[in-house]
XYZ file of C-alpha atoms in Angstrom:
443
model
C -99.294 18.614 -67.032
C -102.686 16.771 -65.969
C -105.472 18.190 -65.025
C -104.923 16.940 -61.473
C -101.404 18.599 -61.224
C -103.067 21.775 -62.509
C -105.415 22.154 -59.649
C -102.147 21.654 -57.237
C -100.354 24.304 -59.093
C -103.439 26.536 -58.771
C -104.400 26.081 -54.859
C -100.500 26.610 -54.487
C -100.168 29.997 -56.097
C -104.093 30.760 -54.534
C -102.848 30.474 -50.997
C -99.174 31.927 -51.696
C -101.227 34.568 -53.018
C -103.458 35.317 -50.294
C -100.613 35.397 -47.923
C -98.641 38.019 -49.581
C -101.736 39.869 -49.513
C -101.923 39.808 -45.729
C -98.588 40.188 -45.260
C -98.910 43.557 -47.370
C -101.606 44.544 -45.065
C -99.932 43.890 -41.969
C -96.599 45.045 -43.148
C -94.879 48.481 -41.183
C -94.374 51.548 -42.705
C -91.395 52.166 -44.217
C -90.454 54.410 -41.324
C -91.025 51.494 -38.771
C -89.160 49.151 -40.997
C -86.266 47.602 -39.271
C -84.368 46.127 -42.279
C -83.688 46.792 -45.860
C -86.498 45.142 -47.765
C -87.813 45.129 -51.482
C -90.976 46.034 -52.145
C -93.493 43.950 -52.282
C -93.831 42.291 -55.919
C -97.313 42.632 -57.528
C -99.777 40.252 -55.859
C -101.567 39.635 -59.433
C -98.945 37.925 -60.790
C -98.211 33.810 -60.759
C -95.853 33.375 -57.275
C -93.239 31.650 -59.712
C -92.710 34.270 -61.808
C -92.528 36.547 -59.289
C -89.927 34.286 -57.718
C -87.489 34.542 -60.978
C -87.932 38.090 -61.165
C -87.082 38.456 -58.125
C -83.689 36.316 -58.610
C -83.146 38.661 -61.942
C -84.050 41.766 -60.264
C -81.548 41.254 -57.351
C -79.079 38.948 -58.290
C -78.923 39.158 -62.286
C -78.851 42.834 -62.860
C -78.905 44.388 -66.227
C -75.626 44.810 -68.900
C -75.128 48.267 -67.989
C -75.270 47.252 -64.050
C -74.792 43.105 -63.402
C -75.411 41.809 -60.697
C -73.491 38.513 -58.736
C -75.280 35.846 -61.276
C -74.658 37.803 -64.675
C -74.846 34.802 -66.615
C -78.397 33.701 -65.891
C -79.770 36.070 -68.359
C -78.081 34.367 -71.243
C -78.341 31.301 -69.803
C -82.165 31.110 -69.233
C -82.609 31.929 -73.261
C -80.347 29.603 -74.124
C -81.239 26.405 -72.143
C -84.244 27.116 -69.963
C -84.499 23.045 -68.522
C -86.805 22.251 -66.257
C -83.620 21.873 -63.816
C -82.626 25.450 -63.984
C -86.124 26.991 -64.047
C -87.133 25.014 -60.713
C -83.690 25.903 -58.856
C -84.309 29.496 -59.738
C -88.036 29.392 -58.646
C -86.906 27.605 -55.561
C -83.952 29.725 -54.283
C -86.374 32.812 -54.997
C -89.298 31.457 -53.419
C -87.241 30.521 -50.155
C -85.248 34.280 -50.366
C -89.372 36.051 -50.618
C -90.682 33.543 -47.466
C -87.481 34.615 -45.243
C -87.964 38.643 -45.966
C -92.260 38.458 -46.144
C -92.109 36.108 -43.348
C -95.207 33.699 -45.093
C -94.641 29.930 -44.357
C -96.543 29.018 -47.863
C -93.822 30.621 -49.310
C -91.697 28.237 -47.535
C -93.785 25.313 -48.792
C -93.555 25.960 -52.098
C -90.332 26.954 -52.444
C -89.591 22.904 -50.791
C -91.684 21.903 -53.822
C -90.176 23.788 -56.345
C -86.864 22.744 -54.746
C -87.800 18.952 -54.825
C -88.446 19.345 -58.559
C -85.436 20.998 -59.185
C -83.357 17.677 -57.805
C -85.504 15.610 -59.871
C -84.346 16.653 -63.031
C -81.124 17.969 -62.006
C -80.423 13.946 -61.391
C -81.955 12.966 -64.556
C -79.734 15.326 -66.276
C -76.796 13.910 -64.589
C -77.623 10.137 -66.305
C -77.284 11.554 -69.505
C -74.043 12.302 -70.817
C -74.665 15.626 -73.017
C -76.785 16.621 -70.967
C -74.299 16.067 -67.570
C -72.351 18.506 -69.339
C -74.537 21.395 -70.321
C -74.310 24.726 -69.042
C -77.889 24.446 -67.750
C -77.647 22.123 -65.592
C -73.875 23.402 -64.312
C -76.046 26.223 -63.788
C -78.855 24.545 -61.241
C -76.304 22.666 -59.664
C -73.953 26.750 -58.653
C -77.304 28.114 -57.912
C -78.786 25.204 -55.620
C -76.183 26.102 -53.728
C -77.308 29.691 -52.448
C -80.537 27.379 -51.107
C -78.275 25.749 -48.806
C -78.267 27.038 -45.359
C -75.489 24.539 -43.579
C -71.932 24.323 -44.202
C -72.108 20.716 -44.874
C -75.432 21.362 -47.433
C -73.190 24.131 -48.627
C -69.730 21.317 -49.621
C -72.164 18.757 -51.163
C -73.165 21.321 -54.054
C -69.429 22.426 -53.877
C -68.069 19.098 -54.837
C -70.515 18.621 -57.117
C -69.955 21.794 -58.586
C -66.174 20.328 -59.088
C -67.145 17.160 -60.761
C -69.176 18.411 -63.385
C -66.456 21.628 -64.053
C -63.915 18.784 -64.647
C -66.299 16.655 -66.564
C -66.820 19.611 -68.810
C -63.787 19.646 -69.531
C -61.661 22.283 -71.805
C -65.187 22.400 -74.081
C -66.926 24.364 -71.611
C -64.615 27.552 -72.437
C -66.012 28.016 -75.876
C -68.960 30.133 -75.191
C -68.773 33.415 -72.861
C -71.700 31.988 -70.815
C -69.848 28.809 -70.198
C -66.242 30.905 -69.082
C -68.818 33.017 -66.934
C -70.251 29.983 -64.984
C -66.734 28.370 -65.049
C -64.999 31.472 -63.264
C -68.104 31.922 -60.808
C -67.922 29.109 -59.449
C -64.091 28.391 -59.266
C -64.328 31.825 -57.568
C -66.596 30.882 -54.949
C -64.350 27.225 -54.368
C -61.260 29.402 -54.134
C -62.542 31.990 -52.104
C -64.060 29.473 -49.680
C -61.288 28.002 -49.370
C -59.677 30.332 -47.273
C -62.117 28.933 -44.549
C -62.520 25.182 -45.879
C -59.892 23.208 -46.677
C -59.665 20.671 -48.953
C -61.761 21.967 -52.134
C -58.681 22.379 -54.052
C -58.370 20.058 -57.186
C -55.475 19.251 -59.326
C -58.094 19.212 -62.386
C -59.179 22.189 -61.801
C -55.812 24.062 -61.338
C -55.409 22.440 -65.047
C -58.311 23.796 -66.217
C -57.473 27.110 -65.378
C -54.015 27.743 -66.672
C -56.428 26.537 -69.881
C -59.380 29.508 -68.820
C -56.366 31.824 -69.362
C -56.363 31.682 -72.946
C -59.883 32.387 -73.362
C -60.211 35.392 -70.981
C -59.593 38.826 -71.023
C -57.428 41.368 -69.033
C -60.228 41.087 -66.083
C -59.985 37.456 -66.079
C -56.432 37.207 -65.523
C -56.993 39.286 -62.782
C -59.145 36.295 -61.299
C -56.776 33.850 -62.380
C -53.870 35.179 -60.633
C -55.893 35.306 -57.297
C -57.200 31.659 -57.957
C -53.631 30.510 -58.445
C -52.436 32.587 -54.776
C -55.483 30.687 -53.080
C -54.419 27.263 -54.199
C -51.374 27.991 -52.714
C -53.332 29.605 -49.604
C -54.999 25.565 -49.571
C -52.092 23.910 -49.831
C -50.451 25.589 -46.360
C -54.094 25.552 -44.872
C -53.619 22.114 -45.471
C -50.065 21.887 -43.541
C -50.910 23.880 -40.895
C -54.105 21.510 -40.070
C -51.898 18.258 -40.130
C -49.355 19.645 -37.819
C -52.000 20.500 -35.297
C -53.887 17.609 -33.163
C -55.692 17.910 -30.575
C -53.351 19.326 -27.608
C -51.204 20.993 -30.097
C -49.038 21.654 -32.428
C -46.408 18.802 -33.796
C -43.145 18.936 -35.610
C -40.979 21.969 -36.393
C -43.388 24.544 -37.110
C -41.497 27.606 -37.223
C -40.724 27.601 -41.174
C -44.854 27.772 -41.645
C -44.907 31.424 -40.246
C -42.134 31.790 -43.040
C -44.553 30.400 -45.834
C -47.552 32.345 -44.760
C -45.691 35.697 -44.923
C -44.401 34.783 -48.089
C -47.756 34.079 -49.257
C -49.538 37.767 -47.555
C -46.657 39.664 -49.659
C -47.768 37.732 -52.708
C -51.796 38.763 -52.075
C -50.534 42.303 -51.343
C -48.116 42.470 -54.658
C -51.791 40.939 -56.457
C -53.906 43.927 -55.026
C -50.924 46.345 -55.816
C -51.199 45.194 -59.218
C -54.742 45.065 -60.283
C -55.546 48.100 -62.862
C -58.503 50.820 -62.520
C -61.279 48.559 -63.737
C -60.751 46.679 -59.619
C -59.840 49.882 -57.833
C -62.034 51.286 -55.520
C -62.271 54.938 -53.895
C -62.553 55.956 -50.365
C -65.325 58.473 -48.832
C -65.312 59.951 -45.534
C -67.783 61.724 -43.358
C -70.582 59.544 -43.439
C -71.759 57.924 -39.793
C -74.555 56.591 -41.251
C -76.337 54.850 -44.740
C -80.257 54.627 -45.750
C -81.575 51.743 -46.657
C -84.793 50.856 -47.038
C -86.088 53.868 -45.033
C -83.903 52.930 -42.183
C -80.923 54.184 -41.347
C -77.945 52.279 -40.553
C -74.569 53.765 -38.551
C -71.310 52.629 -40.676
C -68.553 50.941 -38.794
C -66.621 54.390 -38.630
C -66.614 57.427 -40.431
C -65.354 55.664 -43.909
C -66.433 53.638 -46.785
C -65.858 52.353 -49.997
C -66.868 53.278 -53.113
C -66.246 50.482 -56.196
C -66.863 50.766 -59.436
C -69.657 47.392 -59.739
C -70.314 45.155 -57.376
C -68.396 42.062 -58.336
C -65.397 44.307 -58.005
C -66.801 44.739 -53.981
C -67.331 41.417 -53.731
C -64.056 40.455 -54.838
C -62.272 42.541 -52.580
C -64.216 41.453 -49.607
C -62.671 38.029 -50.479
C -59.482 38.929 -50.922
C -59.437 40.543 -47.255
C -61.390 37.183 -46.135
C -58.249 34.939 -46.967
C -55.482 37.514 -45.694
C -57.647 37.821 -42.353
C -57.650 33.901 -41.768
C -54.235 33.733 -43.127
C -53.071 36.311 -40.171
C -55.119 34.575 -37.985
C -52.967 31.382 -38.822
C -49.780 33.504 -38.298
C -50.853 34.492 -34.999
C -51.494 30.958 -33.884
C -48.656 29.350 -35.420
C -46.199 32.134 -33.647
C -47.766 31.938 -30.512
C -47.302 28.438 -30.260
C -43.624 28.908 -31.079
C -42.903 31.480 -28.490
C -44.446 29.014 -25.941
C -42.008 26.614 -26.491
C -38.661 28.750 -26.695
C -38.273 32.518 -26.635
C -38.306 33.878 -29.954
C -38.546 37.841 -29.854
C -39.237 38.005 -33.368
C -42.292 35.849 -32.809
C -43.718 38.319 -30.565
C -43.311 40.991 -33.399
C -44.885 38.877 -35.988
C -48.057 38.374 -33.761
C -48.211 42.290 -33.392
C -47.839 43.285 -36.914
C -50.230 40.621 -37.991
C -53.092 41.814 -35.663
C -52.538 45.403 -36.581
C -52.923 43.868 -40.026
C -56.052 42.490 -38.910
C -57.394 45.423 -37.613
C -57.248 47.236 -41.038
C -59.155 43.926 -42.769
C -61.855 44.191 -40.344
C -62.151 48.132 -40.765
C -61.728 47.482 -44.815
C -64.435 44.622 -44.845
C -66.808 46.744 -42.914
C -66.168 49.802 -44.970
C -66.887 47.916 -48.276
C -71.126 47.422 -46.548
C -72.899 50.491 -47.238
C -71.590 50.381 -50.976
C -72.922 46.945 -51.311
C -76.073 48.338 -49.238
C -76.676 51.307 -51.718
C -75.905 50.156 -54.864
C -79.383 49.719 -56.057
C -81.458 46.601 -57.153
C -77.911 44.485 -58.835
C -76.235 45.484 -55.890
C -78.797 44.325 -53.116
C -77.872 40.824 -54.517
C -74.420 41.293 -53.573
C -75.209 41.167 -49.568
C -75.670 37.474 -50.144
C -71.731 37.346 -50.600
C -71.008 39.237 -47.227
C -71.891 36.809 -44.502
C -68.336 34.631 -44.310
C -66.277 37.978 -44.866
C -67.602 39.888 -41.869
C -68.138 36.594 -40.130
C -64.360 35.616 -40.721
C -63.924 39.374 -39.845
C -65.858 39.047 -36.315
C -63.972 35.996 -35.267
C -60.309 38.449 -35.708
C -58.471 37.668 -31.913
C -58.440 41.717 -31.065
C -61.816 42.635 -32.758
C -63.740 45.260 -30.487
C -67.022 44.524 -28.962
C -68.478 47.644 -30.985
C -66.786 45.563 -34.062
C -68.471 42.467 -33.065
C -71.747 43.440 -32.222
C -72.033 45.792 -35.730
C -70.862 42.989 -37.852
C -73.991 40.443 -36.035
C -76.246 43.766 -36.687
C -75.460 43.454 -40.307
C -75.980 39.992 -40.763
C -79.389 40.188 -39.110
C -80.294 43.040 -41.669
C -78.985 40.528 -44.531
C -80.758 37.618 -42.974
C -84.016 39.816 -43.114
C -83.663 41.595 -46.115
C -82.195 39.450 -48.301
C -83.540 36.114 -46.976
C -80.078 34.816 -46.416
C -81.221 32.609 -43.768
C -76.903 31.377 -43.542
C -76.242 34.668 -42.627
C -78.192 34.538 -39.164
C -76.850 31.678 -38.619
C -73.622 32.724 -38.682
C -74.608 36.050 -36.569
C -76.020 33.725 -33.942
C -72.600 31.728 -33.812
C -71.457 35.570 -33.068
C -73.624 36.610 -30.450
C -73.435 33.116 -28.394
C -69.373 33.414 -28.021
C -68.531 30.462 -30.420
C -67.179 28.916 -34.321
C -69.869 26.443 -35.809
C -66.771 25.318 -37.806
C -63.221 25.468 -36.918
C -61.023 27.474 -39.531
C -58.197 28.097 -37.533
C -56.361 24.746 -36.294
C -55.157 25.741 -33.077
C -57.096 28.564 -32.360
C -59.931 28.968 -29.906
C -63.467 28.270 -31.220
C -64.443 31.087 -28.468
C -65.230 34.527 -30.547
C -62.721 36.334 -28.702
């Protein structure tokens, strides 16, 4: 580094510095807080390595409790590029300026970010290192810095390309299965809302994965291989819709998407102890961060570590939308000829529904309370109570607690995607529409 570049890097963390400082002098008590927020790191430390401690702290975890990005720890030891270190820096820097509320922050989080792209590109013009788990790495983790949907697919596809460029290879360390399985599980998973991620490669590559995995991992695998499935009649039910309806004989999807709920149930009914999760009663209300927060009712889950939470939440995130669909589909039928049955569908699958939403809601203090791993995992709960909000009968007290929650994430977590997505709640309307046919109104 020059000398020149060295006086940058010096002002930078100077003025980041000096802003934390004020913003620990103007911060509330703990008492007046109104979100869950870390405390403040330790201003005499260099404002990027307080940045990837804060990413480890949160979002890494420890052996004994991991957190959402387990295999960071390994990875950073292994191959620390200049790719992966940036992205890290960057998506920490950006969480600290969102929950300290200091624009410098901001700034050099943009910088750190614009490095990270830099050689993340250069890496992609070389073949080996294309490939490498570090820079698979940047590319998964860029993608928590992404606050738009759109931002959001660009890392997802390229997440894709590089998983199938790997090839079969990438299976022969633990740390490259890890990254592998995150982020096919975050492709699948979205897909229940975004169509069109599936990719025959992929699908290949799995049925591969299986081989190398363990009795957890086939766990995973089985709910990958429902959710291509899941894609696939997404897919149908979008091309039979245009704009003032519904086209063709419809009636055998309803068919396909019950078919497909009893084959998510028969996967939950199946997993073994390590995925189960307990449920606790008689608690109204959860602390965090010296705040208290009322639960959505008088129950809530209890899971043995958070990925097991967060896996759960997506499970009930594709059976919601996948009701959702039934509901359409059937109501559309019934308009066009009576079908009694239809009518019974439609009332089955919101009752359904309603028992998502209450699960999905019950699984938040857990994720709340877990401690430092766990705090992490509130960065996967925006879409699931989002999705959840959007359910046709949800109650106003449902609606309004879920865009109370996503505030607190948005705040305390610097999840800036999740206020997003509670504004879209509180204004009546879908940024994006998941169900074809349905109303973009928030009902």
């Amino acid at each position: 580094m020059s000398e020149a570049s060295a006086k940058i890097y010096d002002q930078t963390t100077a003025v980041t510095t000096k802003a934390l400082a004020r913003a620990a002098i103007t911060r509330k008590s703990p008492a007046e807080e109104s979100s869950k927020t870390p405390p403040l790191i330790c201003l005499s430390a260099p404002i990027q390595e307080q940045a990837m401690s804060h990413i480890f702290k949160y979002y890494v975890g420890t052996r004994q409790n991991p957190g959402v990005l387990p295999y960071l720890s390994d990875l950073i030891h292994t191959e620390p590029s200049e790719a992966l270190q940036a992205t890290i820096k960057a998506i920490g820097l950006a969480c600290m300026s969102r929950i300290y509320h200091v624009p410098e922050l901001r700034r050099s989080a943009g910088e750190e970010y614009s490095k990270a792209l830099r050689a993340t590109n250069a890496n992609l013009q070389d073949a080996v290192s294309a490939t490498s788990d570090s820079t698979l790495g940047a590319v998964i983790i860029s993608g928590h810095k992404s606050q738009m949907m759109e931002a959001w697919l660009n890392h997802v596809q390229g997440a894709i390309k590089l998983l199938e460029l790997r090839g079969v290879k990438q299976f022969e360390s633990p740390t490259g299965l890890g990254l592998f399985n995150n982020a096919r599980l975050q492709i699948v998973s979205q897909s229940s809302v975004t169509v069109g991620l599936w990719s025959p490669t992929i699908a290949a590559l799995s049925n591969r994965a299986r081989t190398f995995g363990d009795t957890d991992s086939q766990a995973i695998d089985d709910f990958y291989d429902i959710l291509i499935t899941f894609n696939d009649l997404s897919i149908t039910i979008k091309e039979a819709y245009k704009n003032d309806g519904f086209r063709g004989n419809i009636a055998p999807l309803t068919g396909q998407a019950l078919r497909l709920d009893a084959d998510l149930v028969s996967w939950a009914s199946s997993l073994g102890l390590a995925w189960q999760f307990t449920v606790a009663r008689n608690s109204p209300s959860f602390s965090s961060g010296g705040i208290h927060i009322r639960s959505y009712d008088d129950e809530y889950h209890v899971y043995p570590s958070i990925n097991v939470a967060v896996l759960w939440s997506h499970y009930r995130q594709a059976r919601i939308v996948l009701h959702e669909m039934i509901q359409t589909v059937c109501l559309n039928v019934s308009e066009r000829q009576a079908m009694p049955k239809s009518q019974q569908i439609m009332l089955k699958s919101s009752t359904i529904n309603k028992h998502l939403v209450k699960d999905v809601c019950s699984s938040v203090p857990h994720i709340f309370t877990s401690g430092e791993a766990g705090f992490g995992g509130v960065a996967r709960l925006p879409w699931p109570l989002f999705v959840a909000a959007d359910c046709t009968n949800i109650s106003p007290h449902g609606k309004n607690w879920i865009a109370q929650i996503l505030d607190i994430i948005a705040t305390s977590a610097g999840v800036q995607q999740a206020r997003i997505l509670s504004h879209f709640i509180k204004e009546g309307h879908h940024g994006f529409n998941l169900i074809p046919g349905k109303s973009k109104g928030v009902s």
